[in-house]
Coordinates of C-alpha atoms in Angstrom, one line a residue:
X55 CA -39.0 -141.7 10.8
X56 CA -42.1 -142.8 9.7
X57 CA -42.1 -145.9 11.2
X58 CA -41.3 -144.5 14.6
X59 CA -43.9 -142.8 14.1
X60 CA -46.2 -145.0 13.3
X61 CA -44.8 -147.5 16.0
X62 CA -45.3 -144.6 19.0
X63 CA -48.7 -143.6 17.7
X64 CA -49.7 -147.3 18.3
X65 CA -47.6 -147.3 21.7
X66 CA -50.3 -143.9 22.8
X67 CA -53.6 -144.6 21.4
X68 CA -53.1 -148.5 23.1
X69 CA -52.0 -146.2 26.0
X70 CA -55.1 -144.3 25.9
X71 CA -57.0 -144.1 29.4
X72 CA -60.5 -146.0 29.4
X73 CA -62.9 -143.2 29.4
X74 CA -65.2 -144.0 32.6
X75 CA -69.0 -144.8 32.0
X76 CA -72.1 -144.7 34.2
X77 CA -75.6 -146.3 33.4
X78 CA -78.6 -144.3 34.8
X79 CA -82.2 -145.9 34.4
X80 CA -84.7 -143.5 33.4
X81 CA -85.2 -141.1 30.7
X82 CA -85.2 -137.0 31.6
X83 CA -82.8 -135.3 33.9
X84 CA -81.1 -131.8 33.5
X85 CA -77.7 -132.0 33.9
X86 CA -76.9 -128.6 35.2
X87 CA -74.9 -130.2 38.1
X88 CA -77.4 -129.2 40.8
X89 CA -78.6 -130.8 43.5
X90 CA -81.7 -132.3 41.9
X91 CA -79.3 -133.6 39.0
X92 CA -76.8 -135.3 41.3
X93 CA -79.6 -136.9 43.7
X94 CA -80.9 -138.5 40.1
X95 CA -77.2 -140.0 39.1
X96 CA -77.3 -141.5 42.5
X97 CA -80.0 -142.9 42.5
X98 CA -81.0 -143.9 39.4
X99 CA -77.3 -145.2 38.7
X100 CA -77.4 -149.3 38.2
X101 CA -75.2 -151.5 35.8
X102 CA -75.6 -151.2 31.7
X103 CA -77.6 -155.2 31.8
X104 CA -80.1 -153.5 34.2
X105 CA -80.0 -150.3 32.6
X106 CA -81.0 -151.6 29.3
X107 CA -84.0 -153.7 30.4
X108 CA -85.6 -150.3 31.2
X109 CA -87.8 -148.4 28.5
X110 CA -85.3 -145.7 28.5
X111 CA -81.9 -145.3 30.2
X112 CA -79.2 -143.0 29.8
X113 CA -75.4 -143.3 29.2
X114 CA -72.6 -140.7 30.5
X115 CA -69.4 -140.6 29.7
X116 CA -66.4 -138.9 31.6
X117 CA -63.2 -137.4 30.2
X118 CA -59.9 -138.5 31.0
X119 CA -59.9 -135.9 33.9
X120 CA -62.9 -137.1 35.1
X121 CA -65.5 -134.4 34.0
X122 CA -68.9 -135.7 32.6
X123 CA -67.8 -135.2 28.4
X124 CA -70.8 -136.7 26.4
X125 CA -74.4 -137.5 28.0
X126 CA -76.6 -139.9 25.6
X127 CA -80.4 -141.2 26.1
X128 CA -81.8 -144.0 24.5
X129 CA -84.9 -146.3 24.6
X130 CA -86.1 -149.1 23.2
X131 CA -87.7 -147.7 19.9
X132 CA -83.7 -146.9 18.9
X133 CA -84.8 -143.3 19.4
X134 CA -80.8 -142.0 20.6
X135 CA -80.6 -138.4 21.8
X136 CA -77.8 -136.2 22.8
X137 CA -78.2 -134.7 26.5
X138 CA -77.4 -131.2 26.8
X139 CA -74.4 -131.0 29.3
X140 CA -75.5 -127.7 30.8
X141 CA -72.2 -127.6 33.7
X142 CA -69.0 -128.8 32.8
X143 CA -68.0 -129.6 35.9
X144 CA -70.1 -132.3 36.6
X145 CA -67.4 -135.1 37.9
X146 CA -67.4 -138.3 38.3
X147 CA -68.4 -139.8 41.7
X148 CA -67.9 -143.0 43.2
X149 CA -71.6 -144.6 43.5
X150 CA -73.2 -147.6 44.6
X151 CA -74.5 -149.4 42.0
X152 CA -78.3 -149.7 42.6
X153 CA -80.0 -153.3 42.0
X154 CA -83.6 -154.2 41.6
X155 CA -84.9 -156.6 43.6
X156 CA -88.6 -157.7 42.8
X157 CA -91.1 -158.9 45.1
X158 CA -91.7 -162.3 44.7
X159 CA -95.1 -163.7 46.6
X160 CA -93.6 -166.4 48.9
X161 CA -95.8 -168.1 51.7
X162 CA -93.4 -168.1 54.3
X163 CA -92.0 -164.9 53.0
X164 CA -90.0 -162.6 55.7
X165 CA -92.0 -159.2 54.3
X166 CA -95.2 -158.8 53.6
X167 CA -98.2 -156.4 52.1
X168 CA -101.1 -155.6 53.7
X169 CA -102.2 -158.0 56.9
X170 CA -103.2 -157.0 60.2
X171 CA -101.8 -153.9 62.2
X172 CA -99.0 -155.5 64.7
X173 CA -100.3 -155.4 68.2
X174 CA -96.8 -153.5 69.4
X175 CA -97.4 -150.8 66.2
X176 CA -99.2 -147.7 66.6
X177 CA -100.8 -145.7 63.8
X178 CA -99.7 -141.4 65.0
X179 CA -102.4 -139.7 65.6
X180 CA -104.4 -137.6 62.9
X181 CA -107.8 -136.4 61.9
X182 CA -107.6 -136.8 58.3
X183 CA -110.4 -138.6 56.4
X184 CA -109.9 -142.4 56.4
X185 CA -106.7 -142.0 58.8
X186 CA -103.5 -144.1 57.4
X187 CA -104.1 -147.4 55.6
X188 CA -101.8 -150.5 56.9
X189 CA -99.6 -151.4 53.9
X190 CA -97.3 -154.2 55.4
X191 CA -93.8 -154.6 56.6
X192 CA -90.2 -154.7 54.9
X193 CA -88.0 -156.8 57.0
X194 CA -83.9 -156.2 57.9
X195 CA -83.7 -159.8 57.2
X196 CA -83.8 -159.5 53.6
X197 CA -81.5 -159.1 51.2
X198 CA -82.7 -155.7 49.4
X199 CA -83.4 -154.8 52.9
X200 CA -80.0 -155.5 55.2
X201 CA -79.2 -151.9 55.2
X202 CA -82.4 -150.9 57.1
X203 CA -81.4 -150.4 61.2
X204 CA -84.6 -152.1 62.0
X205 CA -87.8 -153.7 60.4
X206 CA -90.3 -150.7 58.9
X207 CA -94.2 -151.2 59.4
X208 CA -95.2 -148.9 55.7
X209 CA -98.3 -146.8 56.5
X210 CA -99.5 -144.0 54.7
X211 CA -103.2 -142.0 53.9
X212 CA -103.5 -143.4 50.5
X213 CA -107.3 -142.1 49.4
X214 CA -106.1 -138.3 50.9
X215 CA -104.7 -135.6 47.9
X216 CA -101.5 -135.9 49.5
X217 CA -98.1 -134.6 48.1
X218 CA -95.6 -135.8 50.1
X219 CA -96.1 -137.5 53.7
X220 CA -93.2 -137.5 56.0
X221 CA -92.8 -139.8 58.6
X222 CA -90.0 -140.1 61.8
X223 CA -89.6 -143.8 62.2
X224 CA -87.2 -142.8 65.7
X225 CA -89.3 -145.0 67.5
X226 CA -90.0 -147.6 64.7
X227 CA -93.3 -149.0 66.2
X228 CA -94.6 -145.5 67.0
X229 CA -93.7 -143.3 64.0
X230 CA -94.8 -139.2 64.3
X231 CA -95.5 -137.2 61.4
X232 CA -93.7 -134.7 60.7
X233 CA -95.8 -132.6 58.2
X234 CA -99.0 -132.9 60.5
X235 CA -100.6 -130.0 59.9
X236 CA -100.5 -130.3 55.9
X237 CA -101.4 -133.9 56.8
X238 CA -104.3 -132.9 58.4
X239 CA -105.9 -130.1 56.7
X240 CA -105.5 -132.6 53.5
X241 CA -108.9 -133.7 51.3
X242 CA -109.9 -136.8 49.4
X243 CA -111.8 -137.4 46.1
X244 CA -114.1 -139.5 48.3
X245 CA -116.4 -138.0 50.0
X246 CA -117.6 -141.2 51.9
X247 CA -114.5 -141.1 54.2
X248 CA -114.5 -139.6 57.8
X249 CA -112.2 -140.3 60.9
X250 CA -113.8 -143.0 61.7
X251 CA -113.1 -145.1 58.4
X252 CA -110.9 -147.8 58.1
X253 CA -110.2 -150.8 55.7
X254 CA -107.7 -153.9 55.8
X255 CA -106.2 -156.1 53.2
X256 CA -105.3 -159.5 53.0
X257 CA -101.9 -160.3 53.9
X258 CA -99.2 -161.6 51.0
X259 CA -96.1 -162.6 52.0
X260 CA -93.2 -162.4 50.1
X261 CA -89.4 -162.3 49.2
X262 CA -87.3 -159.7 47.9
X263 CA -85.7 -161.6 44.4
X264 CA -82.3 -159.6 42.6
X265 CA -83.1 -159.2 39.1
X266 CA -82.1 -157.4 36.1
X267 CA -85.4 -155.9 35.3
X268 CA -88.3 -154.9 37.1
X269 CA -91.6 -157.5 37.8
X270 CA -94.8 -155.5 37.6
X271 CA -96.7 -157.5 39.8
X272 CA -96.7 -156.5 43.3
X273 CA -93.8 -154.1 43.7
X274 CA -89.8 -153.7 44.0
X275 CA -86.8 -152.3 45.9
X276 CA -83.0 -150.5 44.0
X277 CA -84.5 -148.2 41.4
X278 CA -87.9 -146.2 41.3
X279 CA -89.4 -146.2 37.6
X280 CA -90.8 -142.6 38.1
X281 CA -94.2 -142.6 36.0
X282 CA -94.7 -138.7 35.6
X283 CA -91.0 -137.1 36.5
X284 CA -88.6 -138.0 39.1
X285 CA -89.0 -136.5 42.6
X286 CA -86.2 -137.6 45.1
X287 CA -86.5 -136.1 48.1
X288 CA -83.7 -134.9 50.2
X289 CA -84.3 -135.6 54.2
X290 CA -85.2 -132.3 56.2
X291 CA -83.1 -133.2 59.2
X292 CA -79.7 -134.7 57.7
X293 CA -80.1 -133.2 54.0
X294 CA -78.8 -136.0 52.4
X295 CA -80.5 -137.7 49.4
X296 CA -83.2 -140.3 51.0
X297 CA -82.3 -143.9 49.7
X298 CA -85.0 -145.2 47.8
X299 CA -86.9 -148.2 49.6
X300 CA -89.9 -149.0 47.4
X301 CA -92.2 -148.7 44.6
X302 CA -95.9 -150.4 45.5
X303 CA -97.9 -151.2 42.4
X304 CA -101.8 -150.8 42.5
X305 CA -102.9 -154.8 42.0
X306 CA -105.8 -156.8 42.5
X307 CA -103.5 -159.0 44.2
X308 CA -103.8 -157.4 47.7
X309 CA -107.6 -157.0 48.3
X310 CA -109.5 -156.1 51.0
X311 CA -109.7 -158.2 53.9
X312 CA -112.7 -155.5 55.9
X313 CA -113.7 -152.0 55.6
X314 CA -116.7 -150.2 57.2
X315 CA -116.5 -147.9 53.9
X316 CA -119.4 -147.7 52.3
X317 CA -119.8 -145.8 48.8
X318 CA -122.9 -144.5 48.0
X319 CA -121.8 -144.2 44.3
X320 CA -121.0 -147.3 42.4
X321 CA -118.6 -146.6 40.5
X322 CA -116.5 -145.7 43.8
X323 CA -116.8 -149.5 45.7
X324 CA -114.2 -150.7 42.9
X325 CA -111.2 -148.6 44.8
X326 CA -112.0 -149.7 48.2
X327 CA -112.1 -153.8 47.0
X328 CA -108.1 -153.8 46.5
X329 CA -105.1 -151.4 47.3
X330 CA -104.6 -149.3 44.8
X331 CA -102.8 -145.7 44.6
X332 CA -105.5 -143.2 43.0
X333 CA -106.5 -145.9 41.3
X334 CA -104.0 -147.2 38.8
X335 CA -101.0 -145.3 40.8
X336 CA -97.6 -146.2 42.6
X337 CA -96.6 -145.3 45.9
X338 CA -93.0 -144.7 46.3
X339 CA -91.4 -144.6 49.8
X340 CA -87.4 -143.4 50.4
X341 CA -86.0 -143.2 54.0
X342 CA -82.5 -142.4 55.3
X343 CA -81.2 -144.7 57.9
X344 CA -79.4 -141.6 59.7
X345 CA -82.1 -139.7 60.6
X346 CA -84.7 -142.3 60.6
X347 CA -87.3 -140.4 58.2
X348 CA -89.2 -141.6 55.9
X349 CA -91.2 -140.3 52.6
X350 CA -94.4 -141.4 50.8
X351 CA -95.6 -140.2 47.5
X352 CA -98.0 -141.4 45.0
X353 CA -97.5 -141.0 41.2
X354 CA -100.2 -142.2 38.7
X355 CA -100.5 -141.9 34.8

């Protein structure tokens, strides 16, 4: 009897269903099953190579019904924390696996940050200080990109206070803003901007390059690496959570090219020589193909 029993306790622990895993990169998210917790799973989800290269990333692991079981953080000081699981019913979905792709400066490259405004493009029309800044163009052609329904001309009021700036790409070369009136009544650390200013930066071209961790050069496409907390927005028209399209670094690779900015302050000239997002910031843009809407928002330590 006891060998029988010994042989069928082999035959069900080998028969034991693999317990599903899923890799998130980042490091705080309350998993109370809401909708701010299941817009992070989705789109901070990648595979455990990619997950790992981050600082921090976080492990979850789903019963044999499916239900989110154990949730683990770790980083790369070997500091390993339990996650509270705050709703068991948190179940496991089906999710594309997000994949950085770094931008790699190329000379012939299909995207590119900063240049000149495209002669077909229109800027929408605003009376905020400085206006919207140029930032360059992400292209359908490439790789990180071939989901996008068309090519996407990146503009956004980068020396304003802004919190988030929405943007209806409908007609892709003339975009409206949707949050105009916040837009407009917005106000800027500088106090040498008016409507009338304007500055340009110097074209880099470049590639979009799959990796398995992120290039901090001039920016990247798959996974935002949130610097204060992560803020996915959800898209006002179609309510779905807004695919993350890319994270700009501040770099004194993209300088500026001509501005008719003139600080009367020093210290001031130094942010107007070289994009930069409040200085040493990110910008981080999501848009959902459906609706056609785009989002801009700044995070800086």
């Amino acid at each position: 009897m006891s060998i029988l029993k010994k042989i069928f306790g082999n035959k069900s622990t080998h028969n034991k269903p693999k317990l599903k895993k899923q890799y998130l990169a980042g490091w705080e998210v309350n998993l109370d099953g809401k909708e701010h917790c299941l817009s992070f799973i989705e789109t901070q989800i990648t595979d455990k190579q990619t997950a790992e290269s981050m600082y921090s990333h976080i492990i979850l692991t789903y019963d044999e019904n499916n239900f989110l079981e154990f949730a683990e953080s770790r980083d790369e000081d070997e500091n390993n924390e339990e996650l509270i699981i705050r709703d068991d019913q948190i179940k496991y979905r089906d999710l594309r696996i997000n994949k950085i792709f770094n931008f790699e400066k190329a000379k012939n490259g299909e995207n590119w940050i900063g240049g000149n405004i495209p002669s077909d493009f229109l800027i929408p029309k605003n009376t905020c200080p400085g206006s919207f800044q140029y930032l360059g163009k992400l292209s359908k052609e490439s790789k990180a990109y071939d989901w996008l329904p068309f090519d996407i001309n990146l503009i956004c009021p980068i020396y304003l206070d802004l919190d988030k700036i929405w943007l209806d790409y409908s007609e892709p070369n003339s975009p409206k803003i949707l949050n105009i009136e916040e837009v407009n009544s917005l106000s800027t650390a500088y106090d040498d901007l008016n409507a009338d200013s304007f500055i340009e930066y110097e074209q880099v071209r470049f590639t979009t390059k799959e990796d398995k961790a992120i290039g901090y050069e001039i920016g990247f496409s798959g996974i935002p690496n949130w610097i204060q907390y992560s803020d996915i927005p959800k898209c006002p028209k179609t309510q779905k959570t807004m695919r993350f399209l890319c994270q700009l670094q501040s770099s004194d690779e993209i300088k500026t090219k001509e501005t008719n900015i003139k600080p009367t302050d020093e210290w001031y000239k130094q942010y107007f020589e070289k994009m930069n997002f409040w200085g040493d910031g990110d910008l981080f843009v999501f848009f959902e193909p459906e609706s056609k809407i785009a989002c801009y928002m700044i995070q800086n330590t």
